[in-house]
Coordinates of N, CA and C and ligand atoms in Angstrom, one line a residue:
X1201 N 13.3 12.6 -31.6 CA 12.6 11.4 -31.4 C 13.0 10.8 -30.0
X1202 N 11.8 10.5 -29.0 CA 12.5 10.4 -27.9 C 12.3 8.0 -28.2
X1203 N 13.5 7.6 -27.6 CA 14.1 6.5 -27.6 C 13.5 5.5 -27.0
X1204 N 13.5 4.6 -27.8 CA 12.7 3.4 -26.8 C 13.6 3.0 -25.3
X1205 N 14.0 2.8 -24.0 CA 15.1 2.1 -23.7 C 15.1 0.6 -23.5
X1206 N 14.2 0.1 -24.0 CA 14.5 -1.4 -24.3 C 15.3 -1.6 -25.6
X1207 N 16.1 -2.6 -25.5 CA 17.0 -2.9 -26.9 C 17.0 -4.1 -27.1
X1208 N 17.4 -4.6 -28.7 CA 17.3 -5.8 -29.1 C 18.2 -6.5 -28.3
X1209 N 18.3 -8.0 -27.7 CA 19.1 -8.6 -26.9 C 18.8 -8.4 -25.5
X1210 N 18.0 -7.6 -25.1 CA 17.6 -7.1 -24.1 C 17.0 -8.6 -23.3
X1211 N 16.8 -8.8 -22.1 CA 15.9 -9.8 -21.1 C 14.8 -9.0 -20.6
X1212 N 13.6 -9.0 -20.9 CA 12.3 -8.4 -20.3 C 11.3 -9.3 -19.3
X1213 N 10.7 -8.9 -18.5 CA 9.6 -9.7 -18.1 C 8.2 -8.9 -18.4
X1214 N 7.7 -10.2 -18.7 CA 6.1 -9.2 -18.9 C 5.1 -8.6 -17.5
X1215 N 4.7 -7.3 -17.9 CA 3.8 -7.3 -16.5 C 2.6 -7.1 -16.7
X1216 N 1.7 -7.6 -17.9 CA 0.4 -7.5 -17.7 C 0.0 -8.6 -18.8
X1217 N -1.0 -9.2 -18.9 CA -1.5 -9.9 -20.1 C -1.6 -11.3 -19.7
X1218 N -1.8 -11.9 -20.6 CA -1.9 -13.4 -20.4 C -0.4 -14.3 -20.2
X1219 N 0.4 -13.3 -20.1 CA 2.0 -14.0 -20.4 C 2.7 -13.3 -18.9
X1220 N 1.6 -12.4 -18.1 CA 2.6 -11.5 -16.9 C 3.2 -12.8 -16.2
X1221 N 4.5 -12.0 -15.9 CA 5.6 -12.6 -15.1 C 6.6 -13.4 -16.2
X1222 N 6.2 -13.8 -17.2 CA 7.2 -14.8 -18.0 C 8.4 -13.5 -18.4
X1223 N 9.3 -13.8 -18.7 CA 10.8 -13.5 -19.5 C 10.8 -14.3 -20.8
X1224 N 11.4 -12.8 -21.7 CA 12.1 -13.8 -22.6 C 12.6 -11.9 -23.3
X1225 N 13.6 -13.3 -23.9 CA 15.0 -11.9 -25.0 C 14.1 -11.2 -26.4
X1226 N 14.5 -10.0 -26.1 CA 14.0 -9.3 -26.9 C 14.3 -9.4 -28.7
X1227 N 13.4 -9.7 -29.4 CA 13.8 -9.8 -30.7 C 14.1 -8.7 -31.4
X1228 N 13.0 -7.8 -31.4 CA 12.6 -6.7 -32.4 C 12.0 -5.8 -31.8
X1229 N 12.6 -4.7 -32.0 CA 12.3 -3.6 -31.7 C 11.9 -2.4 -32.6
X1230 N 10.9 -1.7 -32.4 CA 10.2 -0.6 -33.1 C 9.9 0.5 -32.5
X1231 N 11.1 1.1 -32.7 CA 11.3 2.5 -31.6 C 10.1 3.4 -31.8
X1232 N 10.1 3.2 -33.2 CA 8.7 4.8 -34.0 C 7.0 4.3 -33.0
X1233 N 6.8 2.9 -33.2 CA 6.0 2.7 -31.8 C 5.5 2.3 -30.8
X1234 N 7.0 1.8 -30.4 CA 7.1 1.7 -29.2 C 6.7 0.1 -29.2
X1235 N 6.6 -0.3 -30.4 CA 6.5 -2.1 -29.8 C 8.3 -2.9 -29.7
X1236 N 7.6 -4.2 -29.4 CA 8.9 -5.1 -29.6 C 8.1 -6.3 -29.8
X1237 N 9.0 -7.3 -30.0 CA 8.5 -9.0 -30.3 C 9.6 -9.4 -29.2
X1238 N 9.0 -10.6 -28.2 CA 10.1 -11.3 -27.2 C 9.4 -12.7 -27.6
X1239 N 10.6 -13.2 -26.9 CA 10.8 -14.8 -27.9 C 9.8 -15.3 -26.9
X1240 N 9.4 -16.1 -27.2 CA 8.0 -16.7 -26.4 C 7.3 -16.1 -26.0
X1241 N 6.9 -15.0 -26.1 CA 5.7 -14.3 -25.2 C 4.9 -13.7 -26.6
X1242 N 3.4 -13.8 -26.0 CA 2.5 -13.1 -27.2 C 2.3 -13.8 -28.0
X1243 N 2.7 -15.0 -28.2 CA 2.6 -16.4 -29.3 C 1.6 -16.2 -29.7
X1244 N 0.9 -16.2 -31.2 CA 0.0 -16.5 -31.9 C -0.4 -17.8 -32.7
X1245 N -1.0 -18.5 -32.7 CA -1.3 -19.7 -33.7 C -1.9 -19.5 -35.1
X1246 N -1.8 -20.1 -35.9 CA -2.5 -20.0 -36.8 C -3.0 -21.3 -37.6
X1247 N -3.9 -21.5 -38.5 CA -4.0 -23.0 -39.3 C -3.5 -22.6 -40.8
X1248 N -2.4 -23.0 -40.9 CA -1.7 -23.2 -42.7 C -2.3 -23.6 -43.2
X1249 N -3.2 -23.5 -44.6 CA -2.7 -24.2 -45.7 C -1.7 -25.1 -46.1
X1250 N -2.1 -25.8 -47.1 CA -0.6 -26.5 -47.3 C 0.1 -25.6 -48.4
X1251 N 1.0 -25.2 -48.6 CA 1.1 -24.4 -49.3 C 2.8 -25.0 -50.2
X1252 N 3.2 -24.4 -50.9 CA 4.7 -24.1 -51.7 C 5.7 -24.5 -50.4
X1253 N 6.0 -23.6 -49.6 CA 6.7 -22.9 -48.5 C 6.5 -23.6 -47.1
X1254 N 5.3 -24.6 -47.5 CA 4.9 -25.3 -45.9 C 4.5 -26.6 -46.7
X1255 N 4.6 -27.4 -47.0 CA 4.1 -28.4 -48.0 C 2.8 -29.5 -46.7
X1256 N 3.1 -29.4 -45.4 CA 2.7 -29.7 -44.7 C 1.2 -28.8 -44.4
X1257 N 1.4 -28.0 -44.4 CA 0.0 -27.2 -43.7 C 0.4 -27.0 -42.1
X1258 N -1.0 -27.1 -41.9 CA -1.0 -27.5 -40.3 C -0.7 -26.2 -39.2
X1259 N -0.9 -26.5 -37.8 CA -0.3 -25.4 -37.2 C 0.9 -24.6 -37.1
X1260 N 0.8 -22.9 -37.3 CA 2.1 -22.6 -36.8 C 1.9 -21.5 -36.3
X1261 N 3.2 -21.3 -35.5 CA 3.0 -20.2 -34.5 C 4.0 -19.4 -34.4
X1262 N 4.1 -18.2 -33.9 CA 4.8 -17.2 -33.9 C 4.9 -16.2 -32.7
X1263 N 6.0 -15.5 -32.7 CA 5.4 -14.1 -31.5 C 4.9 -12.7 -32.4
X1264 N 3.8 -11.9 -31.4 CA 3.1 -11.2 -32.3 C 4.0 -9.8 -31.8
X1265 N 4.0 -8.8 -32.1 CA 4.4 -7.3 -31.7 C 3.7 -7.3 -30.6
X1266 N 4.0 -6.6 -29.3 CA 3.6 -6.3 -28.1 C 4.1 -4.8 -27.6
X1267 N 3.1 -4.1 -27.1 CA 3.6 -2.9 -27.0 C 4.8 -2.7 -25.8
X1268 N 5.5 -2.1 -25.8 CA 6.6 -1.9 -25.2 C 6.8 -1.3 -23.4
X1269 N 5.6 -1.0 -23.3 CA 5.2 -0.3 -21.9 C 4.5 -1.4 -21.2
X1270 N 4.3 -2.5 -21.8 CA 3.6 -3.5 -21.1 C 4.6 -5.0 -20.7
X1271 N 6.2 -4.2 -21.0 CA 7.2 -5.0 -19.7 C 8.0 -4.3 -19.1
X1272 N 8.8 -4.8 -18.2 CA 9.6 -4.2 -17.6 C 10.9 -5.3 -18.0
X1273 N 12.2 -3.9 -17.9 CA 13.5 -4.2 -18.4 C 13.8 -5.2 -17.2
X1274 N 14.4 -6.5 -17.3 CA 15.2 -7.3 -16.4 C 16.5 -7.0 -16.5
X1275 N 17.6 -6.6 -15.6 CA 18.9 -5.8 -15.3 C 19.8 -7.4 -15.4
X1276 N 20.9 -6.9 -16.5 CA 21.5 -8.4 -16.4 C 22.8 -8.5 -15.4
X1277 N 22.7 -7.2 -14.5 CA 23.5 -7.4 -13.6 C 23.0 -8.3 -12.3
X1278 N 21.7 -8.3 -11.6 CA 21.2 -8.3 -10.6 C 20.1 -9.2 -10.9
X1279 N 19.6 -9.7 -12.2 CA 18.5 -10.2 -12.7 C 16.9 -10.3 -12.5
X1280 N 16.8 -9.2 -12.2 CA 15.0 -8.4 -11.6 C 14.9 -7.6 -12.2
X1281 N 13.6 -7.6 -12.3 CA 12.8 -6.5 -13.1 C 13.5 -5.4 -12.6
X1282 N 13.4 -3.9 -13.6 CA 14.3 -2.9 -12.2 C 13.6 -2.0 -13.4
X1283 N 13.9 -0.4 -13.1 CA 13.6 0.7 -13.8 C 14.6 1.3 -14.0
X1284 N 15.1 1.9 -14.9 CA 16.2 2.6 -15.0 C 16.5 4.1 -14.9
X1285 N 17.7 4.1 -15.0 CA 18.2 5.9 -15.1 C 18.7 5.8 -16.6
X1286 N 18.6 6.8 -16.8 CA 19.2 7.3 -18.3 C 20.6 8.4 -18.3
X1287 N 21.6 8.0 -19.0 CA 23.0 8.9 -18.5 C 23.3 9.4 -19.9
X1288 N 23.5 10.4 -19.9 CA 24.1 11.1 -21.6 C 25.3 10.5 -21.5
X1289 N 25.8 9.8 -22.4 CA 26.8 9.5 -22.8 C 28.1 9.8 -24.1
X1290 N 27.4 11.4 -24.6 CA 28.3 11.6 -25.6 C 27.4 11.6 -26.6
X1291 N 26.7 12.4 -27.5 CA 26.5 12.4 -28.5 C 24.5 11.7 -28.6
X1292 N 24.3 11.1 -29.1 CA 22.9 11.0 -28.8 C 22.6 9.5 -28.2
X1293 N 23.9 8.6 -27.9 CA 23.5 7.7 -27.3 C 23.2 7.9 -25.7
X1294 N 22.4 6.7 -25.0 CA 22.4 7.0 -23.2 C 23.1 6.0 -22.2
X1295 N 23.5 6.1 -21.3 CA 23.6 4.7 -20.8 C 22.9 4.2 -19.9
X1296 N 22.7 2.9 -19.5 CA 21.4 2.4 -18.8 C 22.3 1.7 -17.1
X1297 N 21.7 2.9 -16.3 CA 21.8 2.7 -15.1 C 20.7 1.8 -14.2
X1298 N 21.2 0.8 -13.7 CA 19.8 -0.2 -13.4 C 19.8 0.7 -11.5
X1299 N 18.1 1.1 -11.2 CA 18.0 1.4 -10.1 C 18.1 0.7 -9.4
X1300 N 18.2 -0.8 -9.1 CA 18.4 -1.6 -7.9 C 19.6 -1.6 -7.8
X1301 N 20.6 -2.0 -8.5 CA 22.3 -2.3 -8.2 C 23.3 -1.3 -8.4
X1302 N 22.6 -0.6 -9.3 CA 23.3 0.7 -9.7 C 24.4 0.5 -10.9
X1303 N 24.2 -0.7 -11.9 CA 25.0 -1.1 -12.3 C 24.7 -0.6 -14.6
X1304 N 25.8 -0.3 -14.6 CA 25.2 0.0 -16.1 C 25.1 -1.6 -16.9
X1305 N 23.9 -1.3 -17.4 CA 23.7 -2.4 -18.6 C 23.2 -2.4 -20.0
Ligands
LIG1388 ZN1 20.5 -4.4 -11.4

C-alpha cells in the first residue's frame, strides 16, 4: 500500500477550491483514500433539528473530508508550502525531507 505523506498534526495549505491558500492542521487522515479533514478548511453548514443531543437546533458546522492531492505539505522547518523527498528509514517507515531547506520533518 503505497502511503499517504501527509500525517495527522501535519500544517497544510490548500491549493485549489474555495479555501486555496488558507492553512490549517491536519485532523484525519485516510491513507486507503487518500483524503484528510484540516481544521477550518472545507467547512460545511448544516440546519439541526432540535434534537436530544442539540436541544437548540440551529446551525452547525463542521470540516468535510477533502481529498489529499488538493494541498500542499507546509515544512515546519521553513514554513512554506514545499514538496518533499522520501528517505527509507528502516523498516517500512520514511522520513520527510523538505525540498526547500533540506530539513527533515
Ligand atoms: Zn523547509
Amino acid at each position: 500500500m503505497k502511503k499517504l505523506h501527509i500525517r495527522k498534526g501535519d500544517t497544510v495549505q490548500v491549493a485549489k477550491g474555495k479555501d486555496a491558500g488558507k492553512r490549517g492542521k491536519v485532523l484525519k487522515v485516510d491513507p486507503v483514500k487518500k483524503r484528510i479533514v484540516v481544521e477550518g478548511i472545507n467547512r460545511a453548514k448544516k440546519h439541526m433539528r432540535p434534537s436530544q443531543a442539540n436541544p437548540q437546533g440551529g446551525v452547525v458546522d463542521w470540516e468535510l473530508w477533502m481529498d489529499a492531492s488538493n494541498v500542499m505539505l507546509v515544512c515546519s522547518g521553513c514554513e512554506r508550502p514545499t514538496r518533499i523527498n522520501r528517505q527509507r528509514s528502516g523498516g517500512k517507515s520514511f522520513t520527510r525531507i523538505c525540498k526547500r531547506c533540506e530539513r527533515e520533518f
